[in-house]
Coordinates of C-alpha atoms in Angstrom, one line a residue:
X1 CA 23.4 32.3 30.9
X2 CA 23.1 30.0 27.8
X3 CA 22.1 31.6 24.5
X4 CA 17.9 30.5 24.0
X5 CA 17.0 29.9 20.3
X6 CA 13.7 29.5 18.5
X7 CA 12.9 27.2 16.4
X8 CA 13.1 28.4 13.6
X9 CA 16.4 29.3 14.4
X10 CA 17.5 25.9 14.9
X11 CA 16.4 24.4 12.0
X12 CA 17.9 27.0 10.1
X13 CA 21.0 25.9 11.9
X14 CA 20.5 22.3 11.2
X15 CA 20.0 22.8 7.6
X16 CA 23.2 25.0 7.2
X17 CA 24.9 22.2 8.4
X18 CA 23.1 19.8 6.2
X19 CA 24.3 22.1 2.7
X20 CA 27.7 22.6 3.9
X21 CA 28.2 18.4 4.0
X22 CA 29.7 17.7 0.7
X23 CA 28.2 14.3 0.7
X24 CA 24.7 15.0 1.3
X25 CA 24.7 17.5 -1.4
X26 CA 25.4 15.0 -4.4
X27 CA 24.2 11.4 -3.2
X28 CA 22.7 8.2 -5.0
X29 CA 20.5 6.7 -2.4
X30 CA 19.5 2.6 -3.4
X31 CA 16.1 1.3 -1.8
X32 CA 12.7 0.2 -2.2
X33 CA 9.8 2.4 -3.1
X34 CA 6.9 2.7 -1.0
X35 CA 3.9 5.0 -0.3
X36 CA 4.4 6.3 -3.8
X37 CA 1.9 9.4 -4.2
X38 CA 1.2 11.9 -7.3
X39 CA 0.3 15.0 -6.2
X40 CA -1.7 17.3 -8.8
X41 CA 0.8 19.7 -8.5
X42 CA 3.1 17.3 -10.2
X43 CA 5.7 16.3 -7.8
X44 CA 5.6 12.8 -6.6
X45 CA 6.1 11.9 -2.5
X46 CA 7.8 8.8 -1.9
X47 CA 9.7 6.7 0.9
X48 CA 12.9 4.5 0.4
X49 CA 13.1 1.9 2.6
X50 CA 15.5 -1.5 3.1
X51 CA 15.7 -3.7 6.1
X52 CA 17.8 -0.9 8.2
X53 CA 15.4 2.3 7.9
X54 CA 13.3 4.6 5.8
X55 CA 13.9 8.0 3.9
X56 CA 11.1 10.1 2.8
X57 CA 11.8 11.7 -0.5
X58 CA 10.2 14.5 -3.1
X59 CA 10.2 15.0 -6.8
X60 CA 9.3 18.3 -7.8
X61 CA 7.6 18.7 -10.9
X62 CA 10.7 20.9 -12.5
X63 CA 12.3 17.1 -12.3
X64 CA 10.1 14.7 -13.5
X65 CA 12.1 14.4 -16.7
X66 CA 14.7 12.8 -14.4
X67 CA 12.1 10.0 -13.9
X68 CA 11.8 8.0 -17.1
X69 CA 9.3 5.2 -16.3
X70 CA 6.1 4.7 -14.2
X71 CA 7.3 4.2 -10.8
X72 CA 5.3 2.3 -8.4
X73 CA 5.6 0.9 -4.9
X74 CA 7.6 -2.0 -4.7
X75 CA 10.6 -0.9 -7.3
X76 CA 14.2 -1.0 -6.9
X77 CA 15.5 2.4 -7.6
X78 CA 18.6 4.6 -7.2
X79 CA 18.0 8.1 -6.8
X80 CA 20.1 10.9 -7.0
X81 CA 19.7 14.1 -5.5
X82 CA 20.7 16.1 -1.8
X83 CA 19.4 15.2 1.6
X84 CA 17.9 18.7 3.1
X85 CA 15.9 19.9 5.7
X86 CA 12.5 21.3 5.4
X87 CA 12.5 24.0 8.1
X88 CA 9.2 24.7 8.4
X89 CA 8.6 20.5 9.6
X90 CA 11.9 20.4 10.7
X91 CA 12.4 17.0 9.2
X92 CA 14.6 16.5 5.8
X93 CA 14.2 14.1 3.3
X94 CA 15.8 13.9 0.4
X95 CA 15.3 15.9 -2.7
X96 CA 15.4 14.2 -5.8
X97 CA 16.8 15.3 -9.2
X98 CA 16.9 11.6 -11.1
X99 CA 15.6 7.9 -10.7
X100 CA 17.0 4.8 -12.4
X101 CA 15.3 1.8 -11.7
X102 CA 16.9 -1.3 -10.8
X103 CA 14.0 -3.8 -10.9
X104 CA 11.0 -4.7 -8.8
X105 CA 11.3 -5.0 -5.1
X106 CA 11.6 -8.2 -3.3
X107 CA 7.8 -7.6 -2.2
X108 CA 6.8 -7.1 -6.0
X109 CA 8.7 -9.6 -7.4
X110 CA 7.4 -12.3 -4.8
X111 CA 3.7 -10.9 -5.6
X112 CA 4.5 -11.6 -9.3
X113 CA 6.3 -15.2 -8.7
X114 CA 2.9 -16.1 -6.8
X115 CA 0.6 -14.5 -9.4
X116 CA 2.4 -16.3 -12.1
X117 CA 2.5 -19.7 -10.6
X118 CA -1.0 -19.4 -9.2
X119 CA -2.2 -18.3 -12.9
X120 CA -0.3 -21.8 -14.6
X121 CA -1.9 -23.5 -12.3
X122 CA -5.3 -22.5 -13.9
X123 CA -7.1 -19.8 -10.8
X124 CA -7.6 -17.2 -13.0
X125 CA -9.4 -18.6 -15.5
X126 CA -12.5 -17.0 -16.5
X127 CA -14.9 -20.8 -16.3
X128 CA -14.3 -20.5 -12.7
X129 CA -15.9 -17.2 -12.1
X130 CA -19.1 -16.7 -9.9
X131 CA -21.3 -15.1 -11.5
X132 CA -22.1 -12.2 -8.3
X133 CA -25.6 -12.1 -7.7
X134 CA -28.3 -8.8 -9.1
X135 CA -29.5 -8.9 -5.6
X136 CA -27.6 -10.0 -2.7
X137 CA -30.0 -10.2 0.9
X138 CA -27.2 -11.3 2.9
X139 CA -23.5 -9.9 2.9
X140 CA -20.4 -11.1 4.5
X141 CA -17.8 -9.4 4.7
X142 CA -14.2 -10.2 5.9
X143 CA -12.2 -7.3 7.2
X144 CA -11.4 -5.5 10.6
X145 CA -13.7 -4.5 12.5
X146 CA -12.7 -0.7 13.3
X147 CA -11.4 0.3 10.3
X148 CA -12.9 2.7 7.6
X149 CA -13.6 -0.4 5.1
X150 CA -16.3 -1.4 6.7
X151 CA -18.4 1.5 7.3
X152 CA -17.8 2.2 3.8
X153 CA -19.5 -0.9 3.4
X154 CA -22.0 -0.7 5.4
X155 CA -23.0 2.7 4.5
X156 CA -23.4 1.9 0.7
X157 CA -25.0 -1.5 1.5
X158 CA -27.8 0.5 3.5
X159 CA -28.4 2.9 1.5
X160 CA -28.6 0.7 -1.3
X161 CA -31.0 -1.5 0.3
X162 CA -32.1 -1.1 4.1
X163 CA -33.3 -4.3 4.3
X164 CA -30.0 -5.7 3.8
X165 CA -27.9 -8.3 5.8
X166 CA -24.2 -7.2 7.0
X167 CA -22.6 -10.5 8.1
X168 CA -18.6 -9.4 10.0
X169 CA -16.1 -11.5 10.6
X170 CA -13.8 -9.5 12.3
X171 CA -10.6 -10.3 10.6
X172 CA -6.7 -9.2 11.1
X173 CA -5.8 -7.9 8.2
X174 CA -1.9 -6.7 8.7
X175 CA 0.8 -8.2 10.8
X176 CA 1.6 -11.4 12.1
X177 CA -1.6 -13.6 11.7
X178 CA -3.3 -12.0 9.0
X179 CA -3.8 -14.4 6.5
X180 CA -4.2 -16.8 8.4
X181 CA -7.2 -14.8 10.1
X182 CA -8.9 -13.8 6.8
X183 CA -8.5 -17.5 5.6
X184 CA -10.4 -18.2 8.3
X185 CA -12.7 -15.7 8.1
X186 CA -13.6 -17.0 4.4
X187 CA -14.0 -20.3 4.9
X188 CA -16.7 -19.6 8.0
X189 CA -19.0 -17.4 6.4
X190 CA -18.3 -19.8 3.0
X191 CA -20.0 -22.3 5.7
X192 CA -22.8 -20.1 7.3
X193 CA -24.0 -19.3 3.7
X194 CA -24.4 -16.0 2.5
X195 CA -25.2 -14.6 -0.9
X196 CA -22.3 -12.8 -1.8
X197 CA -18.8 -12.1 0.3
X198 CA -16.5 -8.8 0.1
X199 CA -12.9 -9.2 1.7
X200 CA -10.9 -6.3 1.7
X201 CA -9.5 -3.2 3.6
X202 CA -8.7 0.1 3.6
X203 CA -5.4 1.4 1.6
X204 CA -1.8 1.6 2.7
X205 CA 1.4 0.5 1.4
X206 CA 2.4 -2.8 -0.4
X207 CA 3.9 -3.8 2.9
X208 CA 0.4 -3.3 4.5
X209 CA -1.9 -5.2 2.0
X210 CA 0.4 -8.0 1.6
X211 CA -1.5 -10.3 3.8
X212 CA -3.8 -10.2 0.9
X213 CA -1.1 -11.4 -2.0
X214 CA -0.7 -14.6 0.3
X215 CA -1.0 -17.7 -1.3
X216 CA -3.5 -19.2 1.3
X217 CA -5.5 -16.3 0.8
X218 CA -6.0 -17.0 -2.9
X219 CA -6.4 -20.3 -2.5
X220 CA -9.4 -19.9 -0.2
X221 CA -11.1 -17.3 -2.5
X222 CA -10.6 -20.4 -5.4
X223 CA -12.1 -23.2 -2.8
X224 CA -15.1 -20.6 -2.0
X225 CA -18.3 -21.7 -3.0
X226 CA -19.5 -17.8 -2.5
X227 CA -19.0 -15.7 -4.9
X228 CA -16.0 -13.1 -3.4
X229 CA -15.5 -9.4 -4.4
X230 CA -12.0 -8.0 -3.6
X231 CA -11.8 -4.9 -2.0
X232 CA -8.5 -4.4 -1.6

């Protein structure tokens, strides 16, 4: 009769075998930074990704002198460090010990082409701000429809005032489609006429959000005749 193992016992195993491989135990890893978080404890959870996959990393605090600049989602980086496995998830990720960046991701950088042109072309200048109305009696908001950014919304907006109006267009905002949707969804309630409009969503990565850095998108927010508050 076969041996039976616990768990624990094979993860054990499996990370045995991950510190006796040479390679794993000394490795420069080159990616893209995303879901960058900063724990209080100090150490900083992160994922490397490129077209082929994704690694989930961790800097402890012991080795944040080994990260010399503010790192942020969307950066080029090479890490150094050993690929392990944390038993008690029985997952591994690799554990960092330095970070060199090797300038923004293709996401960034395309955010900050489109940011820069958009801004020579004269959107962001301060004489074509709406002033956002003291008291706003009808709200319309472009997001999705299930998703925790809109019962923020409403919640506050209630609260606030009872009386108010909560005007939904129930927009995609990720994927395929998305700015296309929200485009849409900001021109029709710029046409039904409300007071003041709020498109946004809830967090997530720069991957997730970047229906929002679309050019149409801005565009649409510049063409509104409503004042617009990002909630992004």
């Amino acid at each position: 009769m076969k041996n039976i193992y616990t768990v624990g016992q094979v993860n054990r195993y499996i990370r045995g075998m991950f510190r006796q491989d040479i390679l794993l135990q000394g490795i420069l890893v080159r990616g893209e930074v995303s879901n960058v978080k900063y724990h209080t404890s100090g150490h900083i959870y992160f994922s490397l990704k490129d077209q082929a996959g994704t690694l989930s990393c961790i800097l402890f605090a012991g080795n944040r002198k080994g990260l010399t600049f503010p790192m942020k989602n969307g950066d080029n980086v090479v890490c150094s460090g050993s690929v392990d496995v944390y038993e008690k998830g029985g997952s591994y990720q690799l554990y960092v010990r330095e970070i060199r960046l090797e300038g923004a991701g293709l996401l960034y950088q395309k955010f900050m082409e489109l940011k820069k042109d958009l801004e020579e072309m004269g959107m962001f200048d301060r004489r074509y701000k709406q002033p956002v109305p003291k008291y706003a009696m009808k709200i319309g908001v472009v997001t999705a429809p299930t998703g925790a950014a809109i019962r923020d919304i409403q919640n506050i907006s209630y609260r606030r005032n009872p009386y108010v109006q909560i005007y939904l267009y129930p927009a995609l905002v990720q994927g395929e489609g998305a700015a296309a949707s929200i485009v849409r969804g900001i021109r029709t309630l710029d046409e039904f006429g409300v007071d003041v409009m709020i498109v946004g969503r809830g967090g997530g990565s720069i991957e997730d959000l970047w229906a929002f850095n679309e050019e149409a998108v801005a565009r649409a927010v510049f063409e509104c005749r409503t004042p617009v508050i990002s909630a992004v």
